[in-house]
Amino acid sequence: AQSVAQPEDQVNVAEGNPLTVKCTYSVSGNPYLFWYVQYPNRGLQFLLKYITGDNLVKGSYGFEAEFNKSQTSFHLKKPSALVSDSALYFCAVRDSRSGSARQLTFGSGTQLTVLP
Amino acid sequence: EPEVTQTPSHQVTQMGQEVILRCVPISNHLYFYWYRQILGQKVEFLVSFYNNEISEKSEIFDDQFSVERPDGSNFTLKIRSTKLEDSAMYFCASSRGALGYTFGSGTRLTVV
């Protein structure tokens, strides 16, 4: 079974400050990890993914995430937050093992609010 | 950039009615999915479809739900007899393999 935990329902940060949105996961094999962002009344927009290789993954809009296998974490980060980054962020995982289910399992989401 | 297209963007239906949500996946993708998101809650997997058959389904995907790929391009989700609790945003997604899931912008279904 695969699962994702986003321990914070809400993260507030001042504009210009660094932001972190936390995610931990559980899979039987190796993980494929994803971050998506959802703006109000909009669909899921892909930010970045970790498949293999470098633990630091860079994605859209200046976001990056660090894969930490020992801590089973994939936290989303940005060095300097913008008010326009305010949105709902979802972490998702699937097991990389051949033959395992291909669907993504999503976390419960973290509402990021960047204060001007 | 290729997109997954969903229609309609918003559908209102009466309880007990049948609804069909439509999706056009990316043309060279092989795997197709439906997810749903009840307002304010997490995104939940419903069903995946590969090689013209269901490959995985969740507990949510009961006998009231069905999927079809009727013409090689469209991918539909049918709810036979809608209930109030079916009100949600429904997302279609497609992927070629493991690496690239693309989601549509969703259909907001409101059951009244």
Short mmCIF file of C-alpha atoms in Angstrom, two decimals:
data_model
loop_
_atom_site.label_atom_id
_atom_site.label_comp_id
_atom_site.label_asym_id
_atom_site.label_seq_id
_atom_site.Cartn_x
_atom_site.Cartn_y
_atom_site.Cartn_z
CA ALA A 1 0.00 0.00 0.00
CA GLN A 2 1.13 3.55 -0.61
CA SER A 3 0.30 6.63 1.43
CA VAL A 4 1.22 10.28 1.79
CA ALA A 5 1.04 12.57 4.79
CA GLN A 6 1.01 16.34 4.69
CA PRO A 7 1.14 17.21 8.37
CA GLU A 8 0.22 20.88 7.98
CA ASP A 9 -3.22 21.92 6.79
CA GLN A 10 -2.12 25.54 6.59
CA VAL A 11 1.21 27.30 6.13
CA ASN A 12 1.55 31.06 6.37
CA VAL A 13 4.69 32.87 5.28
CA ALA A 14 5.61 36.49 4.60
CA GLU A 15 6.38 37.52 1.05
CA GLY A 16 10.07 37.29 0.35
CA ASN A 17 10.69 34.69 3.04
CA PRO A 18 11.56 31.09 2.26
CA LEU A 19 8.73 28.58 2.36
CA THR A 20 8.55 24.87 3.08
CA VAL A 21 5.57 22.59 2.62
CA LYS A 22 6.11 19.21 4.22
CA CYS A 23 5.38 15.78 2.81
CA THR A 24 6.21 12.27 3.99
CA TYR A 25 5.37 9.08 2.17
CA SER A 26 5.15 5.33 2.49
CA VAL A 27 5.57 2.79 -0.31
CA SER A 28 6.72 -0.80 -0.41
CA GLY A 29 9.27 -0.24 -3.17
CA ASN A 30 10.99 2.91 -4.34
CA PRO A 31 8.82 6.00 -4.72
CA TYR A 32 7.88 8.21 -7.57
CA LEU A 33 6.98 11.54 -5.94
CA PHE A 34 5.07 14.51 -7.27
CA TRP A 35 3.94 17.96 -6.24
CA TYR A 36 0.84 19.59 -7.68
CA VAL A 37 -0.67 23.01 -7.07
CA GLN A 38 -4.33 23.92 -7.22
CA TYR A 39 -5.58 27.48 -7.49
CA PRO A 40 -9.21 28.22 -6.51
CA ASN A 41 -11.73 26.56 -8.85
CA ARG A 42 -8.94 25.28 -11.05
CA GLY A 43 -7.43 21.93 -11.90
CA LEU A 44 -4.26 20.27 -10.66
CA GLN A 45 -1.15 21.86 -12.06
CA PHE A 46 2.08 19.87 -12.11
CA LEU A 47 5.03 21.46 -10.29
CA LEU A 48 7.76 18.83 -10.17
CA LYS A 49 8.53 15.16 -9.75
CA TYR A 50 11.22 12.87 -8.40
CA ILE A 51 11.81 9.66 -10.31
CA THR A 52 15.47 8.86 -9.73
CA GLY A 53 18.86 10.56 -9.58
CA ASP A 54 19.64 13.85 -7.89
CA ASN A 55 17.78 14.22 -4.61
CA LEU A 56 17.16 17.92 -5.24
CA VAL A 57 14.53 18.40 -7.91
CA LYS A 58 13.84 21.76 -9.50
CA GLY A 59 10.43 22.53 -10.89
CA SER A 60 8.15 25.26 -12.16
CA TYR A 61 7.91 28.81 -10.77
CA GLY A 62 11.10 28.54 -8.73
CA PHE A 63 9.94 25.63 -6.61
CA GLU A 64 12.19 22.76 -5.66
CA ALA A 65 11.87 19.66 -3.53
CA GLU A 66 14.34 17.46 -1.75
CA PHE A 67 13.97 13.72 -1.67
CA ASN A 68 15.20 12.22 1.60
CA LYS A 69 15.04 8.45 1.55
CA SER A 70 16.04 7.91 5.17
CA GLN A 71 13.33 10.26 6.40
CA THR A 72 10.87 9.22 3.66
CA SER A 73 10.23 12.87 2.97
CA PHE A 74 9.79 15.07 -0.08
CA HIS A 75 9.39 18.61 1.20
CA LEU A 76 8.55 21.41 -1.22
CA LYS A 77 10.62 24.57 -0.93
CA LYS A 78 11.04 27.99 -2.44
CA PRO A 79 13.74 30.48 -1.43
CA SER A 80 11.55 33.57 -1.70
CA ALA A 81 7.75 33.36 -1.56
CA LEU A 82 5.43 35.45 -3.69
CA VAL A 83 1.84 36.43 -2.88
CA SER A 84 0.87 34.67 -6.11
CA ASP A 85 2.17 31.39 -4.67
CA SER A 86 -0.85 31.31 -2.37
CA ALA A 87 -2.71 28.13 -3.30
CA LEU A 88 -3.42 24.55 -2.24
CA TYR A 89 -0.48 22.20 -2.62
CA PHE A 90 -0.71 18.44 -2.94
CA CYS A 91 2.03 15.86 -2.59
CA ALA A 92 1.48 12.54 -4.36
CA VAL A 93 3.27 9.19 -4.57
CA ARG A 94 3.21 5.95 -6.47
CA ASP A 95 5.30 2.84 -6.14
CA SER A 96 7.94 2.41 -8.83
CA ARG A 97 7.85 -1.37 -8.78
CA SER A 98 6.86 -2.95 -12.05
CA GLY A 99 3.38 -4.33 -11.85
CA SER A 100 2.33 -2.13 -8.98
CA ALA A 101 -0.68 0.08 -9.29
CA ARG A 102 -0.01 3.11 -11.44
CA GLN A 103 -2.43 5.47 -9.79
CA LEU A 104 -1.21 8.30 -7.63
CA THR A 105 -2.05 8.55 -3.95
CA PHE A 106 -2.46 12.13 -2.82
CA GLY A 107 -1.91 13.81 0.50
CA SER A 108 -4.65 15.84 2.10
CA GLY A 109 -3.23 19.11 0.83
CA THR A 110 -1.60 22.14 2.44
CA GLN A 111 -3.06 25.60 2.01
CA LEU A 112 -0.19 28.04 1.53
CA THR A 113 -0.88 31.68 2.24
CA VAL A 114 1.81 34.23 1.44
CA LEU A 115 1.22 37.46 3.27
CA PRO A 116 2.21 40.76 1.63
CA GLU B 1 1.89 21.76 -24.77
CA PRO B 2 -0.54 18.82 -24.96
CA GLU B 3 -3.52 19.03 -22.64
CA VAL B 4 -6.15 16.78 -21.19
CA THR B 5 -9.52 18.32 -21.99
CA GLN B 6 -12.60 17.81 -19.84
CA THR B 7 -16.17 18.74 -20.61
CA PRO B 8 -18.35 20.16 -19.26
CA SER B 9 -16.55 22.35 -16.76
CA HIS B 10 -19.61 22.42 -14.54
CA GLN B 11 -22.63 20.12 -14.48
CA VAL B 12 -25.69 20.37 -12.31
CA THR B 13 -27.95 17.33 -12.13
CA GLN B 14 -30.86 16.12 -10.09
CA MET B 15 -30.43 13.28 -7.66
CA GLY B 16 -31.11 9.95 -9.34
CA GLN B 17 -30.19 11.15 -12.81
CA GLU B 18 -27.41 9.70 -14.92
CA VAL B 19 -24.44 11.85 -15.82
CA ILE B 20 -21.58 11.34 -18.23
CA LEU B 21 -18.36 13.23 -17.75
CA ARG B 22 -16.14 13.46 -20.78
CA CYS B 23 -12.40 13.61 -21.19
CA VAL B 24 -10.05 13.74 -24.15
CA PRO B 25 -6.66 12.42 -22.98
CA ILE B 26 -3.37 13.24 -24.62
CA SER B 27 -3.25 11.34 -27.87
CA ASN B 28 -0.18 9.15 -27.35
CA HIS B 29 -0.93 8.32 -23.74
CA LEU B 30 -1.77 4.76 -22.80
CA TYR B 31 -3.12 4.98 -19.26
CA PHE B 32 -6.22 6.87 -18.25
CA TYR B 33 -7.55 7.75 -14.82
CA TRP B 34 -10.43 9.36 -13.00
CA TYR B 35 -9.97 11.04 -9.65
CA ARG B 36 -12.40 13.05 -7.60
CA GLN B 37 -12.11 15.78 -5.00
CA ILE B 38 -14.99 16.48 -2.67
CA LEU B 39 -14.97 20.16 -1.74
CA GLY B 40 -12.22 20.90 0.73
CA GLN B 41 -10.95 17.33 0.81
CA LYS B 42 -8.12 15.34 -0.71
CA VAL B 43 -7.94 14.10 -4.26
CA GLU B 44 -9.06 10.46 -4.36
CA PHE B 45 -8.37 7.83 -6.99
CA LEU B 46 -11.41 6.28 -8.63
CA VAL B 47 -10.27 4.11 -11.52
CA SER B 48 -7.49 3.48 -14.02
CA PHE B 49 -7.94 2.17 -17.54
CA TYR B 50 -5.42 0.52 -19.83
CA ASN B 51 -5.71 -1.50 -23.01
CA ASN B 52 -9.46 -0.98 -23.10
CA GLU B 53 -10.15 -2.34 -19.67
CA ILE B 54 -10.14 -1.29 -16.05
CA SER B 55 -6.78 -2.04 -14.46
CA GLU B 56 -7.41 -0.72 -10.95
CA LYS B 57 -10.37 0.68 -9.09
CA SER B 58 -10.94 2.01 -5.61
CA GLU B 59 -13.69 1.25 -3.12
CA ILE B 60 -15.41 4.43 -4.23
CA PHE B 61 -15.85 3.05 -7.73
CA ASP B 62 -18.92 0.92 -7.09
CA ASP B 63 -21.56 -0.42 -9.46
CA GLN B 64 -22.96 3.07 -9.99
CA PHE B 65 -19.80 4.06 -11.85
CA SER B 66 -18.55 2.93 -15.23
CA VAL B 67 -15.88 4.05 -17.68
CA GLU B 68 -15.61 3.77 -21.42
CA ARG B 69 -13.30 4.69 -24.22
CA PRO B 70 -15.92 4.58 -26.94
CA ASP B 71 -14.03 5.89 -29.95
CA GLY B 72 -10.31 5.75 -29.26
CA SER B 73 -10.09 9.38 -28.22
CA ASN B 74 -12.73 10.11 -25.61
CA PHE B 75 -12.65 8.64 -22.12
CA THR B 76 -15.91 8.88 -20.20
CA LEU B 77 -17.06 8.41 -16.63
CA LYS B 78 -20.72 7.54 -16.16
CA ILE B 79 -22.58 7.75 -12.89
CA ARG B 80 -25.86 5.87 -13.30
CA SER B 81 -27.96 7.26 -10.49
CA THR B 82 -26.37 10.24 -8.86
CA LYS B 83 -26.48 10.83 -5.13
CA LEU B 84 -25.92 14.05 -3.23
CA GLU B 85 -22.58 12.74 -2.02
CA ASP B 86 -21.37 12.40 -5.62
CA SER B 87 -21.05 16.18 -5.71
CA ALA B 88 -17.36 16.80 -6.28
CA MET B 89 -14.74 17.94 -8.73
CA TYR B 90 -13.88 15.09 -11.07
CA PHE B 91 -10.46 15.05 -12.66
CA CYS B 92 -9.40 13.03 -15.64
CA ALA B 93 -5.71 12.25 -16.09
CA SER B 94 -3.60 10.38 -18.58
CA SER B 95 -0.05 9.11 -18.70
CA ARG B 96 2.16 7.43 -21.23
CA GLY B 97 3.98 5.42 -18.61
CA ALA B 98 5.19 6.10 -15.11
CA LEU B 99 6.65 9.49 -15.67
CA GLY B 100 4.11 11.92 -16.93
CA TYR B 101 0.68 12.30 -15.42
CA THR B 102 -1.29 15.14 -16.93
CA PHE B 103 -4.52 16.22 -15.31
CA GLY B 104 -7.45 17.98 -16.89
CA SER B 105 -8.96 21.09 -15.39
CA GLY B 106 -11.85 19.12 -13.93
CA THR B 107 -15.62 18.92 -14.07
CA ARG B 108 -17.47 20.28 -11.08
CA LEU B 109 -20.50 18.04 -10.55
CA THR B 110 -23.28 19.37 -8.38
CA VAL B 111 -26.10 17.01 -7.46
CA VAL B 112 -29.23 18.72 -6.19
#
